[in-house]
Coordinates of C-alpha atoms in Angstrom, one line a residue:
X314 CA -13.4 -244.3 117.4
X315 CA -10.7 -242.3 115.7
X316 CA -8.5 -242.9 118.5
X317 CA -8.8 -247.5 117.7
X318 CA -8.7 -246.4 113.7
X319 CA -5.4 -244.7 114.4
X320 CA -4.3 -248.2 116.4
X321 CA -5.6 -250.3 113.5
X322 CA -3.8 -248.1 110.9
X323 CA -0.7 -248.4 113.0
X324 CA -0.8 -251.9 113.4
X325 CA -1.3 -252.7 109.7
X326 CA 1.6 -250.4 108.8
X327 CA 3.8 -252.4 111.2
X328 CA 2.7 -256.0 109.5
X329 CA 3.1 -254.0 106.1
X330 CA 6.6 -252.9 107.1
X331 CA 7.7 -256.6 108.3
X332 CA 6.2 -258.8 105.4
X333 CA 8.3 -255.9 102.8
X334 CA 11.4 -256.6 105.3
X335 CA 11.0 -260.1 104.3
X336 CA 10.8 -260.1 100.9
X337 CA 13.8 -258.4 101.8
X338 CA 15.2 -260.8 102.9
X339 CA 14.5 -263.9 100.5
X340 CA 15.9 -261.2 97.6
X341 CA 19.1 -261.0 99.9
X342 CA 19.4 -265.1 99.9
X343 CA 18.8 -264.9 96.3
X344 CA 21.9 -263.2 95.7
X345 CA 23.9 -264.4 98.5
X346 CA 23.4 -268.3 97.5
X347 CA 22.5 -268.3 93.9
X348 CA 23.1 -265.6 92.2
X349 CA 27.2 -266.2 92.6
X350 CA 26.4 -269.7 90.7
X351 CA 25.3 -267.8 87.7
X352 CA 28.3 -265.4 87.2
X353 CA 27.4 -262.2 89.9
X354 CA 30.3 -263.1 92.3
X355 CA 30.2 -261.7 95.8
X356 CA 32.0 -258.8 97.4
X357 CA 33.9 -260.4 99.5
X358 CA 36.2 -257.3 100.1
X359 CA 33.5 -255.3 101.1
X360 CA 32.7 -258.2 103.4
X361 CA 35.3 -258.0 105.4
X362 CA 35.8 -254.7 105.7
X363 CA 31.8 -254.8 106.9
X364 CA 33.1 -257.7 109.0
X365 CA 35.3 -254.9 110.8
X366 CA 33.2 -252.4 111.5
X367 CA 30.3 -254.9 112.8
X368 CA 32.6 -257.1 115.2
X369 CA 35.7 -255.7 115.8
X370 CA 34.7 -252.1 116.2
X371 CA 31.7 -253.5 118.6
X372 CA 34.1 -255.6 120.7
X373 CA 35.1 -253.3 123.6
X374 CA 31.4 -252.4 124.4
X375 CA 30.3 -255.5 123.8
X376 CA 33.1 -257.1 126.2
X377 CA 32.3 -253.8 129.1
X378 CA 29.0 -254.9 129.2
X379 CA 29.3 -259.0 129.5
X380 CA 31.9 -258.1 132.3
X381 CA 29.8 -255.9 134.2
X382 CA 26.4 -258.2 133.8
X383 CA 28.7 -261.1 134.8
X384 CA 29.3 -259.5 138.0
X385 CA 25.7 -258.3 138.7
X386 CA 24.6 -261.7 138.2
X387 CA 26.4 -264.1 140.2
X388 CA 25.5 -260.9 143.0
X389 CA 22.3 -261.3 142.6
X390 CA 22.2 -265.4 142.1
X391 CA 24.3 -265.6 145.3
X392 CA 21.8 -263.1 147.2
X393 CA 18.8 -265.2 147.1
X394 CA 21.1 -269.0 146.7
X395 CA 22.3 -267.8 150.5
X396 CA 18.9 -267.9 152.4
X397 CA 19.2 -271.7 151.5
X398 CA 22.8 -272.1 151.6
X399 CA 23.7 -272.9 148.6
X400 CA 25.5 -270.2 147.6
X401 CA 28.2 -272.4 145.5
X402 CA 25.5 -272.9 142.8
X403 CA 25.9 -269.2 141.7
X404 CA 28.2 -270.3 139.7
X405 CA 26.3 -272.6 137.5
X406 CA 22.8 -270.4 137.7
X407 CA 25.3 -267.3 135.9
X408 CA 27.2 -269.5 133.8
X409 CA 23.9 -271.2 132.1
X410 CA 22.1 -267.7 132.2
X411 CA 24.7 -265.9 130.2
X412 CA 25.3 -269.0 127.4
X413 CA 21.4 -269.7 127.0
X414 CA 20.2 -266.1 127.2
X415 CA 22.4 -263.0 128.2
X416 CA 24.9 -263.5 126.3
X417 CA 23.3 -263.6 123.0
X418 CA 20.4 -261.2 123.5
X419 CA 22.9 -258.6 125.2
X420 CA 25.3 -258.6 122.5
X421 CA 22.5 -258.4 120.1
X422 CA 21.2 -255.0 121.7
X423 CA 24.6 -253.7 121.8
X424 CA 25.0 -254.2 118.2
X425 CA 21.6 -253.1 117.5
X426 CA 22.0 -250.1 118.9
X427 CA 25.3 -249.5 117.3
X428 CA 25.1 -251.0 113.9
X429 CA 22.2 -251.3 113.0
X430 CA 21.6 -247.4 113.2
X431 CA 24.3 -247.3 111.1
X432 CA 23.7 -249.0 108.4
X433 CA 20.4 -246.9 108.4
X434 CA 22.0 -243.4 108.5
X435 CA 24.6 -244.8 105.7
X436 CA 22.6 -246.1 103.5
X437 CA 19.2 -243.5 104.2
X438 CA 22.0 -240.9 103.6
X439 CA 22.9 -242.3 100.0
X440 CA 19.1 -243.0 99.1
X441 CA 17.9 -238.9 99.9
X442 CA 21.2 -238.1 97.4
X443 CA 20.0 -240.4 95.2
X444 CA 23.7 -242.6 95.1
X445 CA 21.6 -245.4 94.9
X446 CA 19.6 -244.7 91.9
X447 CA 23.1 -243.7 90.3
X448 CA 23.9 -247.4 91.0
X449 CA 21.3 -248.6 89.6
X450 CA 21.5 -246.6 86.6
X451 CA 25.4 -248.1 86.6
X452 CA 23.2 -251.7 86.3
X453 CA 24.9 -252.1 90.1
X454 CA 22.3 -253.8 92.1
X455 CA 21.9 -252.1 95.0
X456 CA 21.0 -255.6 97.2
X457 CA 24.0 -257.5 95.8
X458 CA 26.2 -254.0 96.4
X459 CA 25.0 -253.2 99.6
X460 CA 22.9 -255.4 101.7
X461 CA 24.8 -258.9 101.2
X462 CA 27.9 -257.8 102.0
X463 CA 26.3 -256.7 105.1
X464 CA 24.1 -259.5 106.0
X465 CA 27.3 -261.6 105.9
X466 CA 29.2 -259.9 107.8
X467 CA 26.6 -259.7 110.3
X468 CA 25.5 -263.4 110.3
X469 CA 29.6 -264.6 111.1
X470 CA 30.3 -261.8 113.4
X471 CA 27.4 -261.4 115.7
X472 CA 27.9 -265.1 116.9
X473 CA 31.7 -264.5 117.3
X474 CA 30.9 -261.5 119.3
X475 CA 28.2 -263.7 121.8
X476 CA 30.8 -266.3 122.2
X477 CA 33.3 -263.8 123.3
X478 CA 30.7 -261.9 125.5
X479 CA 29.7 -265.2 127.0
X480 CA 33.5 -265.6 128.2
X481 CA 34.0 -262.4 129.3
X482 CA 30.7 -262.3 131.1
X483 CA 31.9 -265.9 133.0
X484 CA 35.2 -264.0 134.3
X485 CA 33.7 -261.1 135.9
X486 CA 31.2 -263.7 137.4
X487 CA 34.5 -265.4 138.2
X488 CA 35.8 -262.6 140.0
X489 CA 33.2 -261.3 142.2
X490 CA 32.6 -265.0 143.1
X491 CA 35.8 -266.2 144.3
X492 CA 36.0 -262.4 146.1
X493 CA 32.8 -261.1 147.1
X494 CA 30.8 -263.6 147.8
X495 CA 33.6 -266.1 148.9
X496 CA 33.4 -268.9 146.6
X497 CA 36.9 -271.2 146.3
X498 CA 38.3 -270.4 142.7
X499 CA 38.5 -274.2 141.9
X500 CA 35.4 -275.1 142.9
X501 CA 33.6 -271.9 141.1
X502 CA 35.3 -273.2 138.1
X503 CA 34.3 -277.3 138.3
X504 CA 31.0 -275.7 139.3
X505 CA 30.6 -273.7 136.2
X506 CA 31.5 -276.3 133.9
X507 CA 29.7 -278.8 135.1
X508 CA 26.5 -277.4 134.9
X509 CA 27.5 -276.4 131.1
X510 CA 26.4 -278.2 128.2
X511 CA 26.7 -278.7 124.6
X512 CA 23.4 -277.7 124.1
X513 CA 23.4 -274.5 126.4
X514 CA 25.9 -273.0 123.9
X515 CA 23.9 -273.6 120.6
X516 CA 20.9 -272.5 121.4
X517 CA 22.6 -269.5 122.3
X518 CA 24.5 -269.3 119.0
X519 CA 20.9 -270.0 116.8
X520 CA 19.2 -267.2 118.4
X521 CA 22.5 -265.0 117.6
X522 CA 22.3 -265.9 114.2
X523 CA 18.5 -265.0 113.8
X524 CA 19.5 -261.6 115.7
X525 CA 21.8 -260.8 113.5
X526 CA 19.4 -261.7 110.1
X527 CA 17.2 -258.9 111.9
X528 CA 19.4 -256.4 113.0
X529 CA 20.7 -256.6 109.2
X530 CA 17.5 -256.6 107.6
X531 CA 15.8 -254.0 109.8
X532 CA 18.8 -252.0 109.3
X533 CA 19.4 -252.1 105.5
X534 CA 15.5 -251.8 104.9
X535 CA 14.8 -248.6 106.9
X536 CA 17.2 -246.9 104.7
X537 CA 15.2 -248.0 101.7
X538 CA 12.3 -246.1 102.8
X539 CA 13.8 -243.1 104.2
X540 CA 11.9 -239.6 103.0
X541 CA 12.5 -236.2 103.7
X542 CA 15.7 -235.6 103.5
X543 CA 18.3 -235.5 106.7
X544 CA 15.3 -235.0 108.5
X545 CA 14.1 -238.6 107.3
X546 CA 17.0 -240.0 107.9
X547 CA 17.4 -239.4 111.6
X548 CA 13.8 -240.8 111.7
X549 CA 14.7 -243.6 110.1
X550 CA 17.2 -244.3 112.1
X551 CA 15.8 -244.0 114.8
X552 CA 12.7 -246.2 113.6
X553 CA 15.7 -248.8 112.7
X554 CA 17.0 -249.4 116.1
X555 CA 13.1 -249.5 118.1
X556 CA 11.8 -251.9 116.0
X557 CA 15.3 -254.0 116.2
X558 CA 15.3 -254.4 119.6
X559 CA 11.9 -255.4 119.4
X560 CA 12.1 -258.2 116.7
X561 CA 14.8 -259.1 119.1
X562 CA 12.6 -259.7 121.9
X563 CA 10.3 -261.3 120.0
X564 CA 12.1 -263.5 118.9
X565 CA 14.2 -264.5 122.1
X566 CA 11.0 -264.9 124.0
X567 CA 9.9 -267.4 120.9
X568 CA 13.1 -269.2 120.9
X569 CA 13.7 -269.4 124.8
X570 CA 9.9 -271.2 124.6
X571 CA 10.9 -273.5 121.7
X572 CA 14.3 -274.7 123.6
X573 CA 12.4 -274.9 126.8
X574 CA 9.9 -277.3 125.2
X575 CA 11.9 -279.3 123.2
X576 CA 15.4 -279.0 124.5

């Protein structure tokens, strides 16, 4: 009994966390799209300087990764493609995996992992020494001071990032194909392009937009309710990037359904 009340309790604190994450959120829009039409203008330094440390400092893991999973791919496409001999279509199996699903969902646990913990620590870290009430004292809200500039920043970068990890992901595809498994170069690359469309590639940029609205709102609202100290905030943080990659999921399994359905 005690054992399916703990359950329940944990259960209603995780739909308690994610309705206060979106409320969150609508206060983020609020002074991301109107508040700057009634004389509260946007960082828009701070932006890009959050710009930097979400996609350019991300972009060498981000581009290790696609290149590796590129290559493990077309491997293991080619594997099972060779018991009915068509091996060629490895090609066009890796290239529509990584546009429609890898490559957005993969750069979206990379940057999890990395930035969204950080925003966490950074933020938790100036809640427990109480910088953010100072703000607010200063009549500097802490939304439009902390959390737009990094919801923007988020929201253009993370589908830069998945377009780039979706490139880099074809050429190490490219390379184990036309070596390993012995595809021709030119027909790898008519192959892969054919099978490619329009479509493929927006899907895969929606769902990165959506990742990044979580990863920035998880993020920014763990730090809000960090207690305890630096205690709390390695909690937090850690609490941050878990339930991340799980809205992730979540929400790439209910996209993936939609486009399958409808697309």
């Amino acid at each position: 009994m005690s054992r399916q009340k703990g359950q329940d309790t944990a259960v209603l604190l995780f739909l308690q966390h994610l309705s206060s994450i979106y409320h969150l959120f609508v206060e983020t829009l609020r002074w991301t799209l109107v508040k700057p039409f009634q004389g509260k203008p946007l960082r828009v330094h701070a932006v890009f300087l959050q710009m930097d440390e979400v996609g350019v400092k991300s972009l060498p893991i981000v581009c290790l990764v696609s290149f590796f999973i590129g290559i493990i791919l077309v491997l293991q496409t080619a594997y099972q493609l060779e018991k009915f001999g068509a091996v060629n279509y490895a090609a066009s199996l890796s290239s529509v995996a990584l546009t429609r699903e890898l490559g957005p969902l993969l750069t979206a646990i990379v940057v999890a992992g990395r930035v969204s913990a950080a925003f966490t620590a950074e933020l938790g870290t100036m809640m427990v020494t109480e910088e953010i009430l100072a703000l607010e004292v200063m009549a500097i809200h802490p939304i439009a001071y902390l959390v737009v500039p990094r919801l923007l920043a988020m929201v253009v970068m993370l589908p830069c990032l998945t377009v780039v990890a979706d490139l880099v992901g074809m050429v190490g595809g490219y390379v184990v194909g036309t070596t390993a498994v012995g595809i021709r170069p030119t027909l790898y690359i008519e192959t892969a392009i054919e099978a490619m469309l329009l479509k493929d590639v927006l899907t895969g940029l929606i769902k990165s937009v959506v990742f990044a609205l979580i990863i920035a709102m998880v993020g920014c609202y763990m730090a809000f309710v960090v207690k305890g100290g630096a205690e709390g905030v390695g909690r937090a943080t850690m609490v941050s990037v878990v339930t991340s990659l799980i809205l992730i999921i979540l929400a790439d399994c209910f996209f993936t359904t939609l486009f399958y359905l409808f697309l």
